[in-house]
Tab-separated table of C-alpha atoms in Angstrom:
chain	number	residue	atom	x	y	z
A	1	UNK	CA	-17.946	-24.035	-2.945
A	2	UNK	CA	-16.860	-22.008	-5.957
A	3	UNK	CA	-14.648	-23.972	-8.400
A	4	UNK	CA	-11.914	-21.300	-8.308
A	5	UNK	CA	-11.664	-21.318	-4.454
A	6	UNK	CA	-8.496	-22.887	-3.189
A	7	UNK	CA	-8.212	-25.031	-0.092
A	8	UNK	CA	-5.667	-22.552	1.328
A	9	UNK	CA	-8.130	-19.689	0.839
A	10	UNK	CA	-10.947	-21.613	2.398
A	11	UNK	CA	-8.858	-22.689	5.334
A	12	UNK	CA	-7.604	-19.139	5.840
A	13	UNK	CA	-11.096	-17.670	5.778
A	14	UNK	CA	-12.383	-20.278	8.164
A	15	UNK	CA	-9.465	-19.760	10.651
A	16	UNK	CA	-9.782	-15.965	10.491
A	17	UNK	CA	-13.511	-16.160	11.124
A	18	UNK	CA	-13.185	-18.559	13.996
A	19	UNK	CA	-10.222	-16.766	15.586
A	20	UNK	CA	-11.873	-13.377	15.148
A	21	UNK	CA	-15.175	-14.759	16.526
A	22	UNK	CA	-13.499	-16.257	19.562
A	23	UNK	CA	-11.498	-13.070	20.042
A	24	UNK	CA	-14.679	-11.030	19.842
A	25	UNK	CA	-16.393	-13.275	22.413
A	26	UNK	CA	-13.457	-12.833	24.741
A	27	UNK	CA	-13.620	-9.053	24.208
A	28	UNK	CA	-17.329	-9.012	25.007
A	29	UNK	CA	-16.679	-11.106	28.129
A	30	UNK	CA	-13.957	-8.607	29.159
A	31	UNK	CA	-16.277	-5.667	28.463
A	32	UNK	CA	-18.990	-7.263	30.623
A	33	UNK	CA	-16.499	-7.759	33.406
A	34	UNK	CA	-15.070	-4.244	33.016
A	35	UNK	CA	-18.598	-2.765	33.012
A	36	UNK	CA	-19.342	-4.469	36.317
A	37	UNK	CA	-16.058	-3.240	37.806
A	38	UNK	CA	-16.644	0.327	36.515
A	39	UNK	CA	-20.127	0.403	38.053
A	40	UNK	CA	-18.829	-1.089	41.267
A	41	UNK	CA	-16.019	1.453	41.571
A	42	UNK	CA	-18.345	4.379	40.698
A	43	UNK	CA	-20.880	3.204	43.263
A	44	UNK	CA	-18.227	2.841	45.930
A	45	UNK	CA	-16.976	6.309	45.134
A	46	UNK	CA	-20.539	7.620	45.333
A	47	UNK	CA	-21.099	6.023	48.733
A	48	UNK	CA	-17.770	7.283	50.076
A	49	UNK	CA	-18.474	10.846	48.857
A	50	UNK	CA	-22.014	10.873	50.323
A	51	UNK	CA	-20.855	9.803	53.780
A	52	UNK	CA	-17.959	12.203	53.771
A	53	UNK	CA	-20.084	15.231	52.828
A	54	UNK	CA	-23.236	14.477	54.889
A	55	UNK	CA	-22.085	16.144	58.086
A	56	UNK	CA	-20.766	19.185	56.279
A	57	UNK	CA	-24.102	19.570	54.407
A	58	UNK	CA	-26.061	19.217	57.723
A	59	UNK	CA	-23.889	21.859	59.386
A	60	UNK	CA	-24.577	24.164	56.442
A	61	UNK	CA	-28.316	23.576	56.850
A	62	UNK	CA	-28.188	24.280	60.608
A	63	UNK	CA	-26.064	27.367	60.145
A	64	UNK	CA	-28.412	28.907	57.559
A	65	UNK	CA	-31.690	27.526	58.949
A	66	UNK	CA	-32.991	30.999	59.675
A	67	UNK	CA	-32.377	32.001	56.056
A	68	UNK	CA	-34.363	29.100	54.626
A	69	UNK	CA	-37.388	30.536	52.761
A	70	UNK	CA	-40.704	28.843	53.345
A	71	UNK	CA	-41.313	26.176	50.721
A	72	UNK	CA	-38.079	26.855	48.803
A	73	UNK	CA	-34.801	24.941	49.115
A	74	UNK	CA	-31.673	26.657	50.338
A	75	UNK	CA	-29.053	26.825	47.516
A	76	UNK	CA	-25.663	25.839	48.821
A	77	UNK	CA	-22.726	28.186	48.224
A	78	UNK	CA	-20.441	27.250	45.341
A	79	UNK	CA	-18.293	25.376	45.967
A	80	UNK	CA	-19.392	23.894	49.295
A	81	UNK	CA	-16.952	20.968	48.776
A	82	UNK	CA	-13.638	21.904	47.292
A	83	UNK	CA	-12.573	18.280	46.713
A	84	UNK	CA	-15.821	16.900	45.258
A	85	UNK	CA	-17.807	18.443	42.458
A	86	UNK	CA	-21.026	16.429	42.900
A	87	UNK	CA	-24.712	17.150	42.573
A	88	UNK	CA	-26.573	16.666	45.847
A	89	UNK	CA	-29.507	17.691	48.030
A	90	UNK	CA	-30.583	17.392	51.642
A	91	UNK	CA	-34.222	16.612	52.449
A	92	UNK	CA	-36.132	16.019	55.675
A	93	UNK	CA	-38.520	13.273	56.574
A	94	UNK	CA	-41.387	14.989	54.724
A	95	UNK	CA	-39.286	15.042	51.551
A	96	UNK	CA	-38.899	18.835	51.817
A	97	UNK	CA	-35.670	19.957	50.223
A	98	UNK	CA	-33.518	21.809	52.712
A	99	UNK	CA	-30.298	22.209	50.768
A	100	UNK	CA	-29.371	21.707	47.100
A	101	UNK	CA	-26.250	22.176	45.066
A	102	UNK	CA	-26.333	25.226	42.841
A	103	UNK	CA	-25.721	23.177	39.579
A	104	UNK	CA	-28.517	20.661	40.175
A	105	UNK	CA	-30.691	20.266	37.005
A	106	UNK	CA	-34.508	20.051	37.399
A	107	UNK	CA	-36.000	16.681	38.235
A	108	UNK	CA	-32.611	15.203	38.952
A	109	UNK	CA	-33.769	13.588	42.212
A	110	UNK	CA	-37.157	12.459	41.041
A	111	UNK	CA	-36.888	9.194	42.988
A	112	UNK	CA	-38.377	7.989	46.320
A	113	UNK	CA	-36.518	9.082	49.433
A	114	UNK	CA	-35.295	5.728	50.731
A	115	UNK	CA	-31.723	4.590	51.497
A	116	UNK	CA	-29.915	2.898	48.681
A	117	UNK	CA	-29.367	3.260	44.915
A	118	UNK	CA	-31.893	4.319	42.262
A	119	UNK	CA	-31.542	4.936	38.569
A	120	UNK	CA	-33.069	7.558	36.321
A	121	UNK	CA	-32.511	7.864	32.596
A	122	UNK	CA	-29.379	9.943	32.942
A	123	UNK	CA	-28.472	9.618	36.636
A	124	UNK	CA	-27.364	7.108	39.264
A	125	UNK	CA	-28.648	8.340	42.661
A	126	UNK	CA	-27.557	7.222	46.084
A	127	UNK	CA	-29.603	8.116	49.229
A	128	UNK	CA	-28.222	7.944	52.786
A	129	UNK	CA	-30.054	8.731	56.081
A	130	UNK	CA	-28.607	10.626	58.927
A	131	UNK	CA	-27.941	8.312	61.860
A	132	UNK	CA	-29.680	10.452	64.449
A	133	UNK	CA	-31.850	13.010	62.641
A	134	UNK	CA	-34.681	12.725	60.144
A	135	UNK	CA	-32.546	13.971	57.313
A	136	UNK	CA	-31.552	12.396	54.005
A	137	UNK	CA	-28.621	13.189	51.685
A	138	UNK	CA	-29.053	12.287	48.002
A	139	UNK	CA	-26.019	12.328	45.690
A	140	UNK	CA	-26.335	12.010	41.853
A	141	UNK	CA	-23.772	10.701	39.434
A	142	UNK	CA	-24.226	11.084	35.631
A	143	UNK	CA	-24.506	7.706	33.827
A	144	UNK	CA	-22.822	9.248	30.770
A	145	UNK	CA	-19.483	9.170	32.566
A	146	UNK	CA	-19.799	5.440	33.093
A	147	UNK	CA	-20.744	4.875	29.462
A	148	UNK	CA	-17.875	6.959	28.253
A	149	UNK	CA	-15.447	5.038	30.410
A	150	UNK	CA	-16.866	1.701	29.134
A	151	UNK	CA	-16.712	2.953	25.461
A	152	UNK	CA	-13.084	3.901	25.835
A	153	UNK	CA	-12.308	0.466	27.240
A	154	UNK	CA	-14.183	-1.254	24.427
A	155	UNK	CA	-12.462	0.900	21.831
A	156	UNK	CA	-9.094	0.082	23.305
A	157	UNK	CA	-9.822	-3.612	23.067
A	158	UNK	CA	-11.417	-3.668	19.578
A	159	UNK	CA	-8.930	-1.417	17.887
A	160	UNK	CA	-5.993	-3.914	18.164
A	161	UNK	CA	-8.347	-6.694	16.859
A	162	UNK	CA	-9.366	-4.676	13.779
A	163	UNK	CA	-5.719	-3.738	13.173
A	164	UNK	CA	-4.366	-7.289	13.636
A	165	UNK	CA	-7.031	-9.199	11.585
A	166	UNK	CA	-5.605	-8.332	8.137
A	167	UNK	CA	-2.110	-9.219	9.322
A	168	UNK	CA	-3.512	-12.431	10.821
A	169	UNK	CA	-5.259	-13.285	7.541
A	170	UNK	CA	-2.010	-12.698	5.613
A	171	UNK	CA	0.065	-14.842	7.956
A	172	UNK	CA	-2.509	-17.642	8.007
A	173	UNK	CA	-2.716	-17.692	4.249
A	174	UNK	CA	1.082	-17.899	3.961
A	175	UNK	CA	1.147	-20.720	6.518
A	176	UNK	CA	-1.723	-22.601	4.874
A	177	UNK	CA	-0.160	-22.395	1.405
A	178	UNK	CA	3.151	-23.571	2.845
A	179	UNK	CA	1.640	-26.495	4.736
A	180	UNK	CA	-0.563	-27.509	1.769
A	181	UNK	CA	2.387	-27.663	-0.587
A	182	UNK	CA	2.681	-31.423	0.019
A	183	UNK	CA	-0.981	-31.791	-0.990
A	184	UNK	CA	-0.259	-30.081	-4.306
A	185	UNK	CA	2.706	-32.402	-4.821
A	186	UNK	CA	0.476	-35.486	-4.057
A	187	UNK	CA	-2.136	-34.179	-6.522
A	188	UNK	CA	0.580	-33.644	-9.122
A	189	UNK	CA	1.944	-37.180	-8.664
A	190	UNK	CA	-1.570	-38.656	-8.983
A	191	UNK	CA	-2.103	-36.616	-12.124
A	192	UNK	CA	1.016	-38.109	-13.710
A	193	UNK	CA	-0.314	-41.645	-13.366
A	194	UNK	CA	-1.938	-43.213	-16.443
A	195	UNK	CA	-2.605	-46.602	-17.945
A	196	UNK	CA	1.069	-46.799	-18.969
A	197	UNK	CA	2.459	-45.460	-15.687
A	198	UNK	CA	1.025	-47.104	-12.527
A	199	UNK	CA	4.098	-46.783	-10.374
A	200	UNK	CA	3.419	-46.378	-6.627
A	201	UNK	CA	3.480	-42.782	-5.346
A	202	UNK	CA	6.658	-42.080	-3.331
A	203	UNK	CA	6.460	-38.840	-1.314
A	204	UNK	CA	8.434	-39.140	1.908
A	205	UNK	CA	7.531	-36.795	4.823
A	206	UNK	CA	3.793	-36.680	4.195
A	207	UNK	CA	1.583	-35.916	7.151
A	208	UNK	CA	-0.274	-38.844	8.603
A	209	UNK	CA	-3.588	-37.990	6.963
A	210	UNK	CA	-2.040	-37.491	3.527
A	211	UNK	CA	0.178	-40.562	3.964
A	212	UNK	CA	-3.022	-42.561	4.539
A	213	UNK	CA	-4.446	-41.076	1.295
A	214	UNK	CA	-1.245	-41.958	-0.530
A	215	UNK	CA	-1.392	-45.564	0.768
A	216	UNK	CA	-4.957	-45.939	-0.443
A	217	UNK	CA	-4.054	-44.487	-3.833
A	218	UNK	CA	-1.118	-46.881	-4.108
A	219	UNK	CA	-3.346	-49.860	-3.300
A	220	UNK	CA	-5.815	-48.659	-5.923
A	221	UNK	CA	-2.989	-48.358	-8.443
A	222	UNK	CA	-1.774	-51.817	-7.557
A	223	UNK	CA	-5.279	-53.292	-8.083
A	224	UNK	CA	-5.590	-51.390	-11.337
A	225	UNK	CA	-2.191	-52.620	-12.532
A	226	UNK	CA	-3.142	-56.148	-11.566
A	227	UNK	CA	-6.407	-55.858	-13.517
A	228	UNK	CA	-4.568	-54.506	-16.568
A	229	UNK	CA	-1.976	-57.283	-16.308
A	230	UNK	CA	-4.741	-59.877	-16.176
A	231	UNK	CA	-6.383	-58.301	-19.207
A	232	UNK	CA	-3.078	-58.203	-21.140
A	233	UNK	CA	-2.201	-61.740	-20.042
A	234	UNK	CA	-5.575	-63.042	-21.144
A	235	UNK	CA	-5.101	-61.449	-24.556
A	236	UNK	CA	-1.551	-62.771	-24.875
A	237	UNK	CA	-2.541	-66.229	-23.661
A	238	UNK	CA	-5.525	-66.369	-26.012
A	239	UNK	CA	-3.372	-65.311	-28.958
A	240	UNK	CA	-0.781	-67.956	-28.092
A	241	UNK	CA	-3.004	-70.855	-27.043
A	242	UNK	CA	-5.864	-70.506	-29.494
A	243	UNK	CA	-3.896	-69.827	-32.689
A	244	UNK	CA	-2.924	-73.514	-33.317
A	245	UNK	CA	-6.284	-75.199	-32.665
A	246	UNK	CA	-8.098	-72.499	-34.673
A	247	UNK	CA	-5.782	-72.983	-37.588
A	248	UNK	CA	-6.094	-76.787	-37.305
A	249	UNK	CA	-9.885	-76.591	-37.197
A	250	UNK	CA	-10.023	-74.358	-40.291
A	251	UNK	CA	-7.587	-76.626	-42.166
A	252	UNK	CA	-9.532	-79.808	-41.307
A	253	UNK	CA	-12.854	-78.234	-42.206
A	254	UNK	CA	-11.439	-76.951	-45.456
A	255	UNK	CA	-9.992	-80.355	-46.298
A	256	UNK	CA	-13.314	-81.952	-45.500
A	257	UNK	CA	-15.093	-79.564	-47.839
A	258	UNK	CA	-12.536	-80.220	-50.601
A	259	UNK	CA	-13.031	-83.988	-50.249
A	260	UNK	CA	-16.806	-84.009	-49.852
A	261	UNK	CA	-16.837	-84.052	-46.047
A	262	UNK	CA	-14.687	-87.119	-45.334
A	263	UNK	CA	-15.444	-88.582	-41.889
A	264	UNK	CA	-11.841	-88.591	-40.739
A	265	UNK	CA	-11.430	-84.870	-41.543
A	266	UNK	CA	-14.646	-83.959	-39.722
A	267	UNK	CA	-13.528	-85.943	-36.697
A	268	UNK	CA	-10.153	-84.222	-36.786
A	269	UNK	CA	-11.845	-80.803	-37.011
A	270	UNK	CA	-14.073	-81.803	-34.070
A	271	UNK	CA	-10.965	-82.755	-32.093
A	272	UNK	CA	-9.389	-79.423	-32.865
A	273	UNK	CA	-12.539	-77.606	-31.731
A	274	UNK	CA	-12.534	-79.611	-28.511
A	275	UNK	CA	-8.934	-78.611	-27.949
A	276	UNK	CA	-9.920	-75.022	-28.629
A	277	UNK	CA	-12.790	-75.244	-26.131
A	278	UNK	CA	-10.528	-76.874	-23.553
A	279	UNK	CA	-7.875	-74.168	-23.851
A	280	UNK	CA	-10.446	-71.399	-23.801
A	281	UNK	CA	-11.769	-72.840	-20.475
A	282	UNK	CA	-8.235	-72.933	-19.128
A	283	UNK	CA	-7.644	-69.301	-20.130
A	284	UNK	CA	-10.849	-68.209	-18.373
A	285	UNK	CA	-9.874	-70.106	-15.282
A	286	UNK	CA	-6.430	-68.508	-15.309
A	287	UNK	CA	-7.939	-65.039	-15.780
A	288	UNK	CA	-10.337	-65.566	-12.867
A	289	UNK	CA	-7.535	-66.878	-10.637
A	290	UNK	CA	-5.174	-64.001	-11.457
A	291	UNK	CA	-7.862	-61.369	-10.814
A	292	UNK	CA	-8.668	-62.781	-7.375
A	293	UNK	CA	-11.759	-60.497	-7.293
A	294	UNK	CA	-14.329	-63.257	-6.696
A	295	UNK	CA	-12.403	-65.454	-4.279
A	296	UNK	CA	-14.377	-66.153	-1.143
A	297	UNK	CA	-13.024	-66.872	2.309
A	298	UNK	CA	-15.189	-69.632	3.842
A	299	UNK	CA	-14.613	-72.887	5.706
A	300	UNK	CA	-13.902	-75.593	3.154
A	301	UNK	CA	-14.240	-79.288	4.042
A	302	UNK	CA	-11.294	-80.750	2.145
A	303	UNK	CA	-12.710	-84.300	2.151
A	304	UNK	CA	-15.944	-83.009	0.561
A	305	UNK	CA	-13.883	-80.984	-1.917
A	306	UNK	CA	-11.780	-83.965	-3.016
A	307	UNK	CA	-14.833	-86.228	-3.230
A	308	UNK	CA	-16.630	-83.713	-5.446
A	309	UNK	CA	-13.663	-83.472	-7.839
A	310	UNK	CA	-13.167	-87.268	-7.891
A	311	UNK	CA	-16.839	-87.873	-8.685
A	312	UNK	CA	-16.573	-85.579	-11.722
A	313	UNK	CA	-13.717	-87.620	-13.126
A	314	UNK	CA	-15.342	-90.995	-12.272
A	315	UNK	CA	-18.073	-90.045	-14.769
A	316	UNK	CA	-15.429	-90.396	-17.530
A	317	UNK	CA	-14.386	-93.777	-18.877
A	318	UNK	CA	-10.667	-92.874	-18.877
A	319	UNK	CA	-10.623	-92.136	-15.133
A	320	UNK	CA	-13.109	-94.560	-13.558
A	321	UNK	CA	-10.516	-97.314	-13.132
A	322	UNK	CA	-7.433	-95.132	-12.793
A	323	UNK	CA	-8.269	-92.514	-10.104
A	324	UNK	CA	-8.153	-93.458	-6.376
A	325	UNK	CA	-9.354	-91.224	-3.566
A	326	UNK	CA	-7.650	-91.464	-0.154
A	327	UNK	CA	-9.005	-89.548	2.844
A	328	UNK	CA	-7.999	-89.543	6.523
A	329	UNK	CA	-9.841	-91.964	8.748
A	330	UNK	CA	-9.849	-89.640	11.746
A	331	UNK	CA	-12.718	-87.297	12.601
A	332	UNK	CA	-13.473	-84.479	12.102
A	333	UNK	CA	-12.459	-83.860	8.471
A	334	UNK	CA	-9.685	-81.335	7.895
A	335	UNK	CA	-11.079	-77.819	7.222
A	336	UNK	CA	-9.260	-74.863	5.612
A	337	UNK	CA	-10.290	-71.275	4.847
A	338	UNK	CA	-10.698	-70.565	1.110
A	339	UNK	CA	-12.868	-70.577	-1.970
A	340	UNK	CA	-14.463	-73.922	-2.648
A	341	UNK	CA	-14.865	-73.392	-6.411
A	342	UNK	CA	-11.348	-72.013	-6.939
A	343	UNK	CA	-9.739	-74.848	-4.982
A	344	UNK	CA	-11.834	-77.320	-6.961
A	345	UNK	CA	-10.502	-75.812	-10.253
A	346	UNK	CA	-6.918	-76.152	-8.943
A	347	UNK	CA	-7.457	-79.777	-7.851
A	348	UNK	CA	-9.235	-80.619	-11.114
A	349	UNK	CA	-6.261	-79.320	-13.138
A	350	UNK	CA	-3.849	-81.425	-11.104
A	351	UNK	CA	-5.931	-84.555	-11.553
A	352	UNK	CA	-6.401	-83.870	-15.276
A	353	UNK	CA	-2.637	-83.422	-15.754
A	354	UNK	CA	-2.001	-86.670	-13.876
A	355	UNK	CA	-4.467	-88.650	-16.025
A	356	UNK	CA	-3.114	-87.126	-19.204
A	357	UNK	CA	0.642	-87.432	-18.685
A	358	UNK	CA	0.889	-90.577	-16.508
A	359	UNK	CA	0.041	-92.739	-19.532
A	360	UNK	CA	-1.808	-95.792	-18.174
A	361	UNK	CA	-0.556	-95.660	-14.563
A	362	UNK	CA	-2.862	-95.000	-11.629
A	363	UNK	CA	-3.442	-91.539	-10.158
A	364	UNK	CA	-4.041	-90.938	-6.446
A	365	UNK	CA	-5.964	-88.006	-4.970
A	366	UNK	CA	-5.227	-87.814	-1.237
A	367	UNK	CA	-6.402	-85.552	1.561
A	368	UNK	CA	-4.181	-85.494	4.660
A	369	UNK	CA	-5.175	-84.570	8.195
A	370	UNK	CA	-2.863	-81.528	8.182
A	371	UNK	CA	-4.782	-79.838	5.323
A	372	UNK	CA	-2.784	-81.044	2.334
A	373	UNK	CA	-4.283	-81.893	-1.036
A	374	UNK	CA	-1.989	-84.355	-2.841
A	375	UNK	CA	-2.191	-85.563	-6.390
A	376	UNK	CA	0.384	-88.167	-7.448
A	377	UNK	CA	0.880	-90.438	-10.422
A	378	UNK	CA	3.424	-93.177	-11.202
A	379	UNK	CA	4.062	-92.368	-14.822
A	380	UNK	CA	7.357	-91.326	-16.384
A	381	UNK	CA	7.504	-88.059	-14.390
A	382	UNK	CA	9.768	-85.149	-15.383
A	383	UNK	CA	13.452	-84.352	-15.052
A	384	UNK	CA	14.881	-82.002	-12.445
A	385	UNK	CA	15.439	-79.296	-15.065
A	386	UNK	CA	11.861	-79.667	-16.316
A	387	UNK	CA	10.538	-79.529	-12.738
A	388	UNK	CA	11.915	-75.967	-12.301
A	389	UNK	CA	9.976	-74.663	-15.334
A	390	UNK	CA	6.703	-76.582	-14.934
A	391	UNK	CA	4.796	-73.594	-13.557
A	392	UNK	CA	5.802	-71.368	-16.524
A	393	UNK	CA	3.212	-70.835	-19.254
A	394	UNK	CA	3.546	-72.082	-22.801
A	395	UNK	CA	6.674	-74.106	-22.125
A	396	UNK	CA	7.077	-77.170	-24.308
A	397	UNK	CA	9.615	-79.712	-23.012
A	398	UNK	CA	9.499	-81.894	-26.139
A	399	UNK	CA	7.938	-81.711	-29.505
A	400	UNK	CA	5.384	-84.321	-28.616
A	401	UNK	CA	4.498	-83.427	-25.064
A	402	UNK	CA	3.705	-80.013	-23.558
A	403	UNK	CA	4.399	-80.976	-20.001
A	404	UNK	CA	2.066	-79.760	-17.230
A	405	UNK	CA	1.936	-76.251	-18.810
A	406	UNK	CA	-1.039	-73.922	-18.472
A	407	UNK	CA	-2.872	-76.059	-15.892
A	408	UNK	CA	-0.070	-75.735	-13.346
A	409	UNK	CA	0.024	-71.929	-13.919
A	410	UNK	CA	-3.626	-71.852	-12.937
A	411	UNK	CA	-2.977	-74.045	-9.881
A	412	UNK	CA	-0.016	-71.878	-8.810
A	413	UNK	CA	-2.007	-68.641	-9.130
A	414	UNK	CA	-4.998	-70.029	-7.106
A	415	UNK	CA	-2.629	-71.368	-4.444
A	416	UNK	CA	-0.857	-68.019	-4.156
A	417	UNK	CA	-4.176	-66.158	-3.829
A	418	UNK	CA	-5.039	-68.420	-0.871
A	419	UNK	CA	-1.739	-67.759	0.846
A	420	UNK	CA	-0.867	-71.445	0.558
A	421	UNK	CA	2.077	-73.375	-1.003
A	422	UNK	CA	2.347	-75.537	-4.099
A	423	UNK	CA	5.062	-78.191	-3.759
A	424	UNK	CA	6.157	-80.327	-6.740
A	425	UNK	CA	8.201	-83.500	-6.681
A	426	UNK	CA	9.293	-86.013	-9.280
A	427	UNK	CA	9.313	-88.890	-8.474
A	428	UNK	CA	6.989	-88.967	-5.390
A	429	UNK	CA	8.709	-89.895	-2.094
A	430	UNK	CA	9.296	-93.685	-1.965
A	431	UNK	CA	8.382	-94.305	-5.608
A	432	UNK	CA	10.755	-95.126	-8.488
A	433	UNK	CA	9.001	-92.832	-10.932
A	434	UNK	CA	6.083	-90.483	-11.247
A	435	UNK	CA	5.030	-87.009	-10.288
A	436	UNK	CA	3.485	-85.476	-7.136
A	437	UNK	CA	1.852	-82.067	-6.555
A	438	UNK	CA	0.944	-80.949	-3.039
A	439	UNK	CA	-1.322	-77.965	-2.130
A	440	UNK	CA	-0.417	-76.995	1.462
A	441	UNK	CA	-3.300	-75.049	3.041
A	442	UNK	CA	-3.520	-73.445	6.442
A	443	UNK	CA	-6.038	-75.082	8.767
A	444	UNK	CA	-9.133	-72.966	9.580
């Protein structure tokens, strides 16, 4: 397709060609039918004329029999039939011509003498036998008359088509351009979108096909906006979270260099680098959770999930005596649909928060039969005001403690991507103090 060709022009050309082609086929079918009818009517007229004039021609032969020259046909007087100007001849059983019309051209009746129709190049001939005498009447009709009649019919049918096609093309182009106006508006709206403008396209009254295209474009814009938000959030989070540990690591290392690498400064620098590594890992987890691109949807055995997370923490000295795992005693184990790795990240963040902020109290990781993952501790907990802001990023509740911060943001994002709920309570039900986080999943 040429680059300059418009959809309206292409649609118009296609419609005109198809409509003209179908119209032409209809015309040809009508011409075929009319040709049959014309031949049928001309043949009927030829049969009627031959029967009507046979007796008159035989009477003329009998009346002038004595005048018939030997071996030469008798030329009929002109006109023998006042109401029918036809070419004819009368022959006997030996094919001897007894009577012939005066205007008969040579070799007109050069066909076998047998009842019925016969064709020559220019003539349609009908032969009829006398019912009681060995005589035959042959009547000839010029085929040019039939062709002329058919040509006039064809011309009458094709002339309106040729005259109407330009008007039809003009009207179809006008209609196509008008109907495709919404497509131009849709293209214009899509063209206005950019990295700074990813608003959904709102064009009411679109046809169903274009509305479907608009819906797909809006979903694409939504995914693009989400990807850009994740990218911006990662950059903002990295700038916020990594600035302090980076500065601390540089300061400690510089101090160590200034004091000939004192052990305490090197250990402080190592601690700052560990904090940096930890926060970088959290930021990558948050970025993955927010993108949602790699989340699978498979059957997840929640008991196996909790046991896997618990075993990771039991490898650490700080958790081996503080973390308890509680699973339902009923069989089979509860199963939910989700991403095993993502749910493990969420659960790991909850357990890590509990171990960090519960001081020396115990932390419980529980799996319930109704597909709930519960992490509770019995530390100091948080206030009701702090509970409302726990899932916000970078919120510091006191100078010395950051609260549950970035980890809960990661958990909340993963839970939302799974279509589940994150419920927070402080203190846990039936306990005087502490904190409880519940991930409520839908059973598979």
